Coordinates of C-alpha atoms in Angstrom, one line a residue:
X1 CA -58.6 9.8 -0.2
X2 CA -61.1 6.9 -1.6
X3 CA -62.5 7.1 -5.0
X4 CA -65.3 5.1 -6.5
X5 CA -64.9 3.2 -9.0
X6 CA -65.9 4.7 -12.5
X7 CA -68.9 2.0 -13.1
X8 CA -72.8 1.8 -12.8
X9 CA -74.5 3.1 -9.6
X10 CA -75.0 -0.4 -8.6
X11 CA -70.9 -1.0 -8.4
X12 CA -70.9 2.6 -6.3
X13 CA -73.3 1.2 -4.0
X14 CA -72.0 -1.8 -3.2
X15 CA -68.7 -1.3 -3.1
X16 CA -69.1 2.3 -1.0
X17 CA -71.4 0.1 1.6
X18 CA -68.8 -2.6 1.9
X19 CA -65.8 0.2 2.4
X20 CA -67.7 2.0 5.0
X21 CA -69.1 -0.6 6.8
X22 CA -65.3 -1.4 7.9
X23 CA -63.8 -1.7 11.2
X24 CA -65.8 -3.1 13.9
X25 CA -68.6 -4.9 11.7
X26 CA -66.4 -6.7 9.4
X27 CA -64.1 -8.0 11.5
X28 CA -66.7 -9.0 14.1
X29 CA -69.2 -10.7 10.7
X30 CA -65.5 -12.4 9.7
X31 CA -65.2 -13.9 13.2
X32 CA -69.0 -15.1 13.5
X33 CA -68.6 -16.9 9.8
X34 CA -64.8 -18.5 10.3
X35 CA -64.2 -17.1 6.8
X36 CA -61.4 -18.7 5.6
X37 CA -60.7 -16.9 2.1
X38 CA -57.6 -17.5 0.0
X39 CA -55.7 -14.4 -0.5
X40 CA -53.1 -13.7 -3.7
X41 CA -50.5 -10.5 -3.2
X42 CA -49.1 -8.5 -6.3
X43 CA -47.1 -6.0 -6.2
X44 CA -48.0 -2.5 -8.2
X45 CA -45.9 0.7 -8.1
X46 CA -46.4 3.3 -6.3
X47 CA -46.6 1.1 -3.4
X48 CA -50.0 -0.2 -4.2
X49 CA -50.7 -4.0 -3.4
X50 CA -53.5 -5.5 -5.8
X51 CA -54.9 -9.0 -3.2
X52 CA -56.7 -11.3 -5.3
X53 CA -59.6 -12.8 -3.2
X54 CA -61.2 -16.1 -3.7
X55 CA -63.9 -16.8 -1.5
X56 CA -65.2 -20.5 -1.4
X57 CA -68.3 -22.1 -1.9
X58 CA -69.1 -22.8 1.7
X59 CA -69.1 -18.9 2.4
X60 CA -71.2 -18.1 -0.9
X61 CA -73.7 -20.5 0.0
X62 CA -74.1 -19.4 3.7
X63 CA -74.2 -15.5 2.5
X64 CA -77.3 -16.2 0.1
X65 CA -78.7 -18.4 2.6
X66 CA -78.5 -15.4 5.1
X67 CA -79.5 -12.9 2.3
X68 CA -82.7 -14.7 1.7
X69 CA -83.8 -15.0 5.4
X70 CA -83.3 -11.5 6.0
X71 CA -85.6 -11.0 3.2
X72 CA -88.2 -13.5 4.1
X73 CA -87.6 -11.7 7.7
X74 CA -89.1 -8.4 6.1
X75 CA -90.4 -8.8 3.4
X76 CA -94.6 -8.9 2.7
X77 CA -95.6 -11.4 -0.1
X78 CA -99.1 -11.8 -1.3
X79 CA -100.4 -15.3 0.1
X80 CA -98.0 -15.2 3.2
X81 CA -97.3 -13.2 6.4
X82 CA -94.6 -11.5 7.0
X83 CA -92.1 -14.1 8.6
X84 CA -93.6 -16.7 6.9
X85 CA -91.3 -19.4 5.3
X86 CA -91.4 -18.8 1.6
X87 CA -90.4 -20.6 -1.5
X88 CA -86.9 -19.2 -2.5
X89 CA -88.2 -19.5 -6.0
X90 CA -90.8 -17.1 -5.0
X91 CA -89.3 -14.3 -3.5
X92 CA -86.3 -14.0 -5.8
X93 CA -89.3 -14.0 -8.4
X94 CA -90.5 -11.0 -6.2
X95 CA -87.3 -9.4 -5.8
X96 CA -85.9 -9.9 -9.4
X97 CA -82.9 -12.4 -9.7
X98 CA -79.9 -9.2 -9.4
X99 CA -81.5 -7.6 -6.5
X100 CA -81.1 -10.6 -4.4
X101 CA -77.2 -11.5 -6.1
X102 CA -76.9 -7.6 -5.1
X103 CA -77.4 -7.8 -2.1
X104 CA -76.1 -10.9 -1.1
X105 CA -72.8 -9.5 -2.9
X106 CA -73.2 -6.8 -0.5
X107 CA -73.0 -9.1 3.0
X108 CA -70.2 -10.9 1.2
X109 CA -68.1 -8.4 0.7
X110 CA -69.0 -7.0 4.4
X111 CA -68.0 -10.2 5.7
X112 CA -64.8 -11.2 3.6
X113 CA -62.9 -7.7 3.3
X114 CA -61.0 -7.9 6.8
X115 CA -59.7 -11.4 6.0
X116 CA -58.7 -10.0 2.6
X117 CA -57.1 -7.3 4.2
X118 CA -55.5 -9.4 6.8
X119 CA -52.2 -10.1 5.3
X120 CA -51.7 -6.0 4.8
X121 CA -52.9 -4.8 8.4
X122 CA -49.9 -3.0 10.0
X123 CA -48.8 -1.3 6.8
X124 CA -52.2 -0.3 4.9
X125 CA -52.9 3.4 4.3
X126 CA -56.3 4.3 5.7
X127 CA -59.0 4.5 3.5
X128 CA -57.3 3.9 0.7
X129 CA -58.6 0.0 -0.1
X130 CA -60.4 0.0 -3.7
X131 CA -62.8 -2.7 -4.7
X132 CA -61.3 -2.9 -8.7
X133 CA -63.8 -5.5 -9.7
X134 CA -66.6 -4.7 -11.9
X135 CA -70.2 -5.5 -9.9
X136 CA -71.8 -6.6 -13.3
X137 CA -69.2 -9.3 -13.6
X138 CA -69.5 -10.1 -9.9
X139 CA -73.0 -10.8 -10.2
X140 CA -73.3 -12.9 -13.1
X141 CA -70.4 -15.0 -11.5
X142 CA -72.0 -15.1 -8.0
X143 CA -73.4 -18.6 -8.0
X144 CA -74.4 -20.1 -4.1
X145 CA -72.8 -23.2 -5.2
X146 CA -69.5 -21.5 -6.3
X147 CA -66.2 -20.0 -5.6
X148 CA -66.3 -16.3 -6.2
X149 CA -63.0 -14.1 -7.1
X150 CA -62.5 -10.5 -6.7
X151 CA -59.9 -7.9 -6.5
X152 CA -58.9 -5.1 -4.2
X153 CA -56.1 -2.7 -4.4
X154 CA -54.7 -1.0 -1.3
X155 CA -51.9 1.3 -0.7
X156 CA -49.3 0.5 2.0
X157 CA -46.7 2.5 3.4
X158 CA -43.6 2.9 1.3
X159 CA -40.5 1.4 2.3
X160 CA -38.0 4.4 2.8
X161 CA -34.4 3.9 1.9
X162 CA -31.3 6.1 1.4
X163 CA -29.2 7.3 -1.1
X164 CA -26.5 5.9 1.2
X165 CA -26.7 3.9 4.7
X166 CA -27.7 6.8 7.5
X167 CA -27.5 9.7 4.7
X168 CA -29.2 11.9 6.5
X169 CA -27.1 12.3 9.3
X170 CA -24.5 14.1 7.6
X171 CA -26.4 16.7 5.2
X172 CA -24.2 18.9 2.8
X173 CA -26.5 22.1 3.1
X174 CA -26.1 25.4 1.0
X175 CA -27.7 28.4 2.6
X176 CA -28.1 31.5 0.9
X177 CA -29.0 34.5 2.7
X178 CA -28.2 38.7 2.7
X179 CA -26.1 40.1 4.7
X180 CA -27.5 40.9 8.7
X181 CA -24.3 42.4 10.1
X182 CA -23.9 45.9 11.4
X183 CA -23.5 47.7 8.1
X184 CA -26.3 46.2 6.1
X185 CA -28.4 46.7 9.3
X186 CA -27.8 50.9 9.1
X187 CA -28.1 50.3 5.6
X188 CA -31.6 48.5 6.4
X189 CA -32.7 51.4 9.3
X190 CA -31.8 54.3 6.7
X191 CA -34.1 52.7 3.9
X192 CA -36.9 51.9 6.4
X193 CA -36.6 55.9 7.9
X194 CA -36.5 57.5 4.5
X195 CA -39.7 55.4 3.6
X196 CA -41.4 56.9 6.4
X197 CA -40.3 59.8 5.7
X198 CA -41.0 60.1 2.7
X199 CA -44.9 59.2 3.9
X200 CA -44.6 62.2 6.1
X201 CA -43.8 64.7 2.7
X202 CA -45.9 65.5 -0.2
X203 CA -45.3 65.7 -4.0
X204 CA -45.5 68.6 -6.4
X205 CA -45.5 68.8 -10.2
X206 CA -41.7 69.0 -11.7
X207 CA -41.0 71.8 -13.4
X208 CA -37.3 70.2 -14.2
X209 CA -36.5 68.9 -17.8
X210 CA -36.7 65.2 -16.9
X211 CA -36.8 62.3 -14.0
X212 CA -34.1 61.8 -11.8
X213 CA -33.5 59.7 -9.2
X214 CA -35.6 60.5 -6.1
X215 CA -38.6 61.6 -8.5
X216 CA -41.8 59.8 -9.0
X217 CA -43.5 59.4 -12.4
X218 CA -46.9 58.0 -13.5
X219 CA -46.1 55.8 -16.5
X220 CA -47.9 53.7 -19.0
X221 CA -46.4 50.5 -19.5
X222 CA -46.3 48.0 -22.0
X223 CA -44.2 44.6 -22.7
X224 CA -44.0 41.9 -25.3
X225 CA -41.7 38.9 -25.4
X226 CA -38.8 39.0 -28.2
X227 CA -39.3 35.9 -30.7
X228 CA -36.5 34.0 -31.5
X229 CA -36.0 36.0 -34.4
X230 CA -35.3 39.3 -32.3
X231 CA -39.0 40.6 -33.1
X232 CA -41.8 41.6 -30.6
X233 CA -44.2 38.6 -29.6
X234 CA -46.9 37.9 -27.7
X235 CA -47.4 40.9 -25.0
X236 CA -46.6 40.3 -21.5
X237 CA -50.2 40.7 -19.6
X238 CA -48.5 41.0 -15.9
X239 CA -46.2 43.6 -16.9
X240 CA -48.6 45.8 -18.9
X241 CA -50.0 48.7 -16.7
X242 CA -51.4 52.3 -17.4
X243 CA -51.2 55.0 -14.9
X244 CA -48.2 53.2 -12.7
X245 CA -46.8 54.6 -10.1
X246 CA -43.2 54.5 -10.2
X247 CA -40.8 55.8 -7.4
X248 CA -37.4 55.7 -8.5
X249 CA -35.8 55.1 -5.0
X250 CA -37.6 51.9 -5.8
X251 CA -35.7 49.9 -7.7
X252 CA -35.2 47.1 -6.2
X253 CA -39.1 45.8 -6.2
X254 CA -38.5 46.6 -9.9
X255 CA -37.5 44.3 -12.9
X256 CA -33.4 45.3 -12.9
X257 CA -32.6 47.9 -15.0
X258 CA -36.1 49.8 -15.5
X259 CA -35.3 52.8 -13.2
X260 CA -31.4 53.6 -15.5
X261 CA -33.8 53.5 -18.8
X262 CA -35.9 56.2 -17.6
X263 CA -34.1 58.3 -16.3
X264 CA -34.1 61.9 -18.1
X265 CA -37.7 60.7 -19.1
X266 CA -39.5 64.2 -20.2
X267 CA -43.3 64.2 -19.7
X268 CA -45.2 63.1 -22.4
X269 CA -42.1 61.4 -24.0
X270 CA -42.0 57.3 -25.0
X271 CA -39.4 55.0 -24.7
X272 CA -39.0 51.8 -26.0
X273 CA -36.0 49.4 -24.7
X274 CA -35.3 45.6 -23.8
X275 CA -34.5 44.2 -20.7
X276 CA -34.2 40.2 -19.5
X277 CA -36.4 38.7 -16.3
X278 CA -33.8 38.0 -14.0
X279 CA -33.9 33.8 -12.8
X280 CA -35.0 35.1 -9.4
X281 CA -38.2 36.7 -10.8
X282 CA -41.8 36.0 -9.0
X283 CA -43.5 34.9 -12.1
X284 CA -41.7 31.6 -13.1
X285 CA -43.1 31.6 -16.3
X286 CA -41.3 35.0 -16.8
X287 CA -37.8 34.1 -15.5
X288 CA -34.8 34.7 -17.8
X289 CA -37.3 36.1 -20.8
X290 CA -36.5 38.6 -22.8
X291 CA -39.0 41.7 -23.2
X292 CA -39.7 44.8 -24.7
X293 CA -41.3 47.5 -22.9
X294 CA -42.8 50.7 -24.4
X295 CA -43.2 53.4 -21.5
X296 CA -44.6 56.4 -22.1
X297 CA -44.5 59.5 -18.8
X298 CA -47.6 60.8 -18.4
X299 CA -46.5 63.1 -15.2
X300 CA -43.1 63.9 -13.3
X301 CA -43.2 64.6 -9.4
X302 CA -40.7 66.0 -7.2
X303 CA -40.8 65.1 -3.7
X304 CA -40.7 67.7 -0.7
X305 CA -39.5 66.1 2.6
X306 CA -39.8 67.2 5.9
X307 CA -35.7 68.1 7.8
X308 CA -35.2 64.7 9.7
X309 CA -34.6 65.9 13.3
X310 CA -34.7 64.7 16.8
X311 CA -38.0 66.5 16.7
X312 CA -39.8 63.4 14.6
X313 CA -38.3 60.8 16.4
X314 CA -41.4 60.5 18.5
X315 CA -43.2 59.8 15.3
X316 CA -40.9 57.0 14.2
X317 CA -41.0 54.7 17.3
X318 CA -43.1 56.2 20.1
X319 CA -41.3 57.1 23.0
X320 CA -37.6 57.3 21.3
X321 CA -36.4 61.2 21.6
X322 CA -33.5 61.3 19.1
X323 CA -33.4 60.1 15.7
X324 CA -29.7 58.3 16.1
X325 CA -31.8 56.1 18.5
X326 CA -34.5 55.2 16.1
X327 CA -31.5 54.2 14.0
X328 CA -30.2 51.8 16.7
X329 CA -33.5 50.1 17.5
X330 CA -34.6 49.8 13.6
X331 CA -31.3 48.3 12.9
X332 CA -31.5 45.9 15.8
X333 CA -34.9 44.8 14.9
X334 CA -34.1 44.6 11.3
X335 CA -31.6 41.9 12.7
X336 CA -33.4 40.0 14.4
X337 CA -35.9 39.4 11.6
X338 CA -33.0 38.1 9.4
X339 CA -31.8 36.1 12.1
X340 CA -35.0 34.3 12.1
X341 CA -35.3 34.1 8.2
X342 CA -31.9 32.7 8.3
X343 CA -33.0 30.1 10.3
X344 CA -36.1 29.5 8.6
X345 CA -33.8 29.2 5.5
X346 CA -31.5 26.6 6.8
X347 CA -34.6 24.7 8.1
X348 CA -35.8 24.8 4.5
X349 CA -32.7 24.2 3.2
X350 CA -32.1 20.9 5.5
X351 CA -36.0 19.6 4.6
X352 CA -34.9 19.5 0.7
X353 CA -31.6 18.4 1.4
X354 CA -32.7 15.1 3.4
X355 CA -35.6 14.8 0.3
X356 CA -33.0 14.7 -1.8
X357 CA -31.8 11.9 0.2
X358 CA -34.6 9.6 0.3
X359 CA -36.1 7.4 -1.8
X360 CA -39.2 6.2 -2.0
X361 CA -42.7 5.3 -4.2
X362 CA -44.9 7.5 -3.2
X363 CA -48.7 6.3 -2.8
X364 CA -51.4 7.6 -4.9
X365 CA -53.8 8.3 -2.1
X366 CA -50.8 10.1 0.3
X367 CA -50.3 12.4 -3.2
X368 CA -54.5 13.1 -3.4
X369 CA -54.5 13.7 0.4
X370 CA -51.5 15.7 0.6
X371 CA -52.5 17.9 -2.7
X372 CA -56.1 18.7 -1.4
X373 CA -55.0 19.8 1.9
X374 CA -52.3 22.2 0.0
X375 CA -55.0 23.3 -3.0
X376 CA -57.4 24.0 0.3
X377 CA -55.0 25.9 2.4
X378 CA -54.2 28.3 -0.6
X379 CA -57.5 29.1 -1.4
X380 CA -58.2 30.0 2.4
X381 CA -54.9 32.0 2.5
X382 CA -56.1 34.1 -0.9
X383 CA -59.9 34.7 0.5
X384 CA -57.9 35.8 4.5
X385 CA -55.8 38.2 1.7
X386 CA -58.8 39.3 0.2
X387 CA -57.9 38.3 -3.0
X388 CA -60.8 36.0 -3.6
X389 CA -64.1 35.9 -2.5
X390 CA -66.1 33.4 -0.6
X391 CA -68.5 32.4 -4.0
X392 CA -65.0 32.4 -6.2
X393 CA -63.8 30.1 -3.3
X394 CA -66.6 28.1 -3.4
X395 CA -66.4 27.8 -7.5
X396 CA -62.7 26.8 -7.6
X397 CA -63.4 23.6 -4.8
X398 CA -65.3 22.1 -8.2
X399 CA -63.3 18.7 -8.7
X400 CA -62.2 19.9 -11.6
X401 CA -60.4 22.2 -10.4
X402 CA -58.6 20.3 -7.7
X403 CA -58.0 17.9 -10.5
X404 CA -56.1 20.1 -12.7
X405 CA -54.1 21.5 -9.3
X406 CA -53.1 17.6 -8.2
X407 CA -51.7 17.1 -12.3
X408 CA -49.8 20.4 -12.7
X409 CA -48.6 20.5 -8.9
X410 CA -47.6 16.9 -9.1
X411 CA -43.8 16.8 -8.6
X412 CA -44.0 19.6 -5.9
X413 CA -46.6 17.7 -3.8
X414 CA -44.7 14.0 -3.9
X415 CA -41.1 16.3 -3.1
X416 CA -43.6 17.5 0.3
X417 CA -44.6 13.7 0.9
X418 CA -41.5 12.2 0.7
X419 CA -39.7 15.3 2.5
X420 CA -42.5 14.7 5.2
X421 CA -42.2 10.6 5.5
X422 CA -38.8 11.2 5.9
X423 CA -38.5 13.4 8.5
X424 CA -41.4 10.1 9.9
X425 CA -38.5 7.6 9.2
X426 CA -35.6 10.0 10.9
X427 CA -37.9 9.9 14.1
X428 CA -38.5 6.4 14.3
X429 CA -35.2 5.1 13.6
X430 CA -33.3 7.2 15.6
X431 CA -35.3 7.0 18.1
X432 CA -36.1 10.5 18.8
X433 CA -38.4 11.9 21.8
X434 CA -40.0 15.2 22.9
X435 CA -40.9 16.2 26.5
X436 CA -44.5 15.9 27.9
X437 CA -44.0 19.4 28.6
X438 CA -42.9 20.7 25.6
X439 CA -46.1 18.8 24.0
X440 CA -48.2 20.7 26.9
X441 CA -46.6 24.0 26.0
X442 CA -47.4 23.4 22.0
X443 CA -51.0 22.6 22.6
X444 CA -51.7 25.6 25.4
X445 CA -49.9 27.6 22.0
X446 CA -52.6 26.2 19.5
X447 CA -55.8 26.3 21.8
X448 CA -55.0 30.1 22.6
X449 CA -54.3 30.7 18.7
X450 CA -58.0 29.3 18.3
X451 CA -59.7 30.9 21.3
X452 CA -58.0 34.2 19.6
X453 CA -60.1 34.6 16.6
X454 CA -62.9 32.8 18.6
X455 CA -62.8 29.6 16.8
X456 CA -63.8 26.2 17.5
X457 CA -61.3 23.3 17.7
X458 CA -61.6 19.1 18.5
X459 CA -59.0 18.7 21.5
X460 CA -57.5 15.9 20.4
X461 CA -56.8 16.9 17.1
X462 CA -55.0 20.0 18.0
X463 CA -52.9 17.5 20.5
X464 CA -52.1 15.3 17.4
X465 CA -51.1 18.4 15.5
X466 CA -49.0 19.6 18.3
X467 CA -47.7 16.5 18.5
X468 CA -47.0 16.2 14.7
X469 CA -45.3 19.5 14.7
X470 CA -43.0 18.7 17.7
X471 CA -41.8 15.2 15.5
X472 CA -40.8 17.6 13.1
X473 CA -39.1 19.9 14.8
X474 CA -37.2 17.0 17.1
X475 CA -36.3 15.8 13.9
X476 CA -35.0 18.9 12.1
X477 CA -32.7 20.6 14.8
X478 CA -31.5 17.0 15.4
X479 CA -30.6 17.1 11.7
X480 CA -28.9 20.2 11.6
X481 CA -26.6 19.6 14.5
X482 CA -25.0 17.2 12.4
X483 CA -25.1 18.5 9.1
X484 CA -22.4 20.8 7.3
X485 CA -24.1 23.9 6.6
X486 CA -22.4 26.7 4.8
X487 CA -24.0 30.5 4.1
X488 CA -23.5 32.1 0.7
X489 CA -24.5 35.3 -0.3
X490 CA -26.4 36.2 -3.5
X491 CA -25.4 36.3 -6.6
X492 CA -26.4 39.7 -7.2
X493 CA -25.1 41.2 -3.7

């Protein structure tokens, strides 16, 4: 993305006008004048070039010559007409000496910025040219009669290398994933049926002396970290709740352990016990800290389920009759779903893998482009959630906020931009292709996606997505045809 520069409004003006008139204007003003500008390359990281441009005399001269017929052209001085011929004296008098410099500084920039550019065309980033030169010290050193200097920093494409000569083409991949045969899949179809029909039942008050397992309770919880001394710290906001409904056949969405230290739980009793985030945990922040949590039961349920017969069967999965068939069709569906997070898995696995393998500088303005586009899809995915609204949508776009996302999202958004401009490089050098008809088949895909929810799309932007998308899967199955890939199970399984 292009930034201005962080200087007067004059320096924004000028040096917005002279990026956006790009393209066709420049180069065709650069061709008219002959400009023949010396050009100095430095190197910066982060694959940024700095060009140091010297434009002569003759080109100064010209561009104020030009500036002030174009103002004579328009302009309306007492004593004259319009068009008339008038002292240059006079009408930079009129104008005021740094209007005129302005915008003749203006037109020269126009004009000179392709030529500068020249010597990076074929490996500049769009948009991402940056006039670094303050405009106040431009326009006390414009002189008609003079060389003028400036500077401009682009960023160019990184150069990608290797950890090792084709490194990519032989990935050591670790996988891990549960277990999807037979077994685990009854296993899978029994949790999934007693869920259901446990949806079907009701609960009553327990009249028994404490919770057991298959009982719900409503709990009040509370949790503090432990200090390095062994004392109770700060308290744990995300893991304090009142009135929590706790089902004890539900352990596993639960932190490990918290279902064994309330069991026997007696309504209206409190308990107070440690236990460790596990390193798997959904809250990073949280992962392998130790807590203490103060629960006190405020009410113990017993469930009552209905008999699981053939007679329900209808109700699992219309139009199955028996019950050891809803089994069978849960448990072949629960299979194919891990099938295909396995191989989402590996695909993820492989994308790290050949990240790990790469090495590159990553561009500023690929990391600004790249981290707006990810801070952007989030909030969208939270408001399609519900979780925010459109006004608390609108307030977190502020560009302080997208700020403080690029700086603590930094290393995870360059890992995305390399992984992607890899996957680029794996393409080209390999020479990979798709079909025309697979590209035809992705894009029919998207444009019904869009005509689905009734939405409007630009046609050749969806076929430059499906295109995009095709590279990377081209890319990525001919990756993992040659890598080693191995599948481990959890730790904790």
């Amino acid at each position: 993305m292009r930034r201005s520069a962080t200087v007067t409004d004059d320096v924004q003006r000028v040096i917005a006008t002279a990026s956006a008139e790009g393209g066709a204007k420049r180069k065709a003003k650069a061709k008219a004048e002959k400009a023949r500008v010396e050009v100095v390359e430095s190197e910066e990281e982060n694959s940024r070039v700095r060009l140091t441009v010297t434009v002569p005399a003759a080109i100064c001269a010209d561009t104020w010559q030009r500036t002030v017929k174009e103002l004579m052209r328009t302009t309306q001085i007492k004593g004259f007409r319009k068009g008339d011929r008038v002292p240059e004296w006079l009408l930079v008098r009129e104008y005021g000496e740094r209007a005129v410099k302005l915008q003749a500084l203006d037109l020269l920039l126009q004009s000179t910025l392709s030529d500068a550019l020249a010597s990076v065309a074929g490996r500049a980033l769009k948009d991402s040219e940056h006039i670094t030169s303050n405009v106040d010290h431009l326009v006390t050193a414009f002189q008609p009669d003079s060389p003028l200097t400036y500077e401009v920093t682009v960023d160019v494409a990184p150069a990608v290398g290797w950890s090792s000569e084709r490194a990519y083409a032989n990935l050591q991949v670790e996988v891990e994933v549960e277990d999807d045969g037979d077994e685990a899949a009854m296993a899978a179809a029994e949790r999934q049926i007693r869920a259901q029909l446990k949806s079907m039942g009701r609960l009553t008050i327990s009249q028994d002396a404490g919770l057991k397992m298959g009982d719900v309770t409503i709990v009040d919880i509370e949790a503090h970290r432990i200090t390095a001394e062994g004392e109770k710290g700060d308290p744990i906001l995300s893991a304090t709740q009142k009135g929590f409904q706790l089902d004890t056949e539900e352990g596993e969405y639960l932190l490990p352990g918290m279902v064994d230290a309330l069991l026997g739980m007696q309504r209206g009793e409190t308990r107070e016990f440690r236990l460790t985030f596990p390193p798997s945990w959904q809250t990073e922040s949280l992962r392998n800290v130790p807590a203490t949590f103060t629960v006190t039961c405020q009410e113990l349920f017993v469930r009552e389920l209905p008999q699981l017969t053939d007679e329900l069967a209808e109700k699992f999965l219309p139009g199955v009759t028996t019950i050891a068939e809803v089994r069978r069709k849960v448990a072949g569906a629960w299979q194919v779903e891990q099938q295909q997070k396995r191989k989402q898995a590996t695909l993820n696995a492989i994308v790290n893998a050949l990240g790990e393998v790469c090495a590159m500088a990553v561009p500023n303005s690929l990391l600004e482009e790249q981290g707006r586009q990810m801070y952007g899809a989030k909030l969208i995915e939270l408001q399609t959630e519900g979780k925010l609204r459109a006004e608390e949508v609108k307030a977190l776009m502020g560009e302080g906020m997208v700020e403080n996302y690029l700086r603590a999202q930094r290393d995870k958004i360059e890992r995305q931009v390399k992984q992607a401009l890899a996957v680029q490089e794996v393409y080209r050098v390999e020479g990979l292709q798709f079909s025309d008809a697979e590209l035809e088949a992705e894009v029919a895909s998207a444009e019904a996606e869009f005509k689905r929810f009734n939405q409007e799309f630009d046609e050749k932007r969806v076929r430059e997505q499906a295109a995009e998308v095709l590279e990377g899967k081209t890319v990525l199955d001919w990756l993992a045809a040659r890598a080693t890939i191995t599948y481990v199970m959890p730790a904790s399984s």
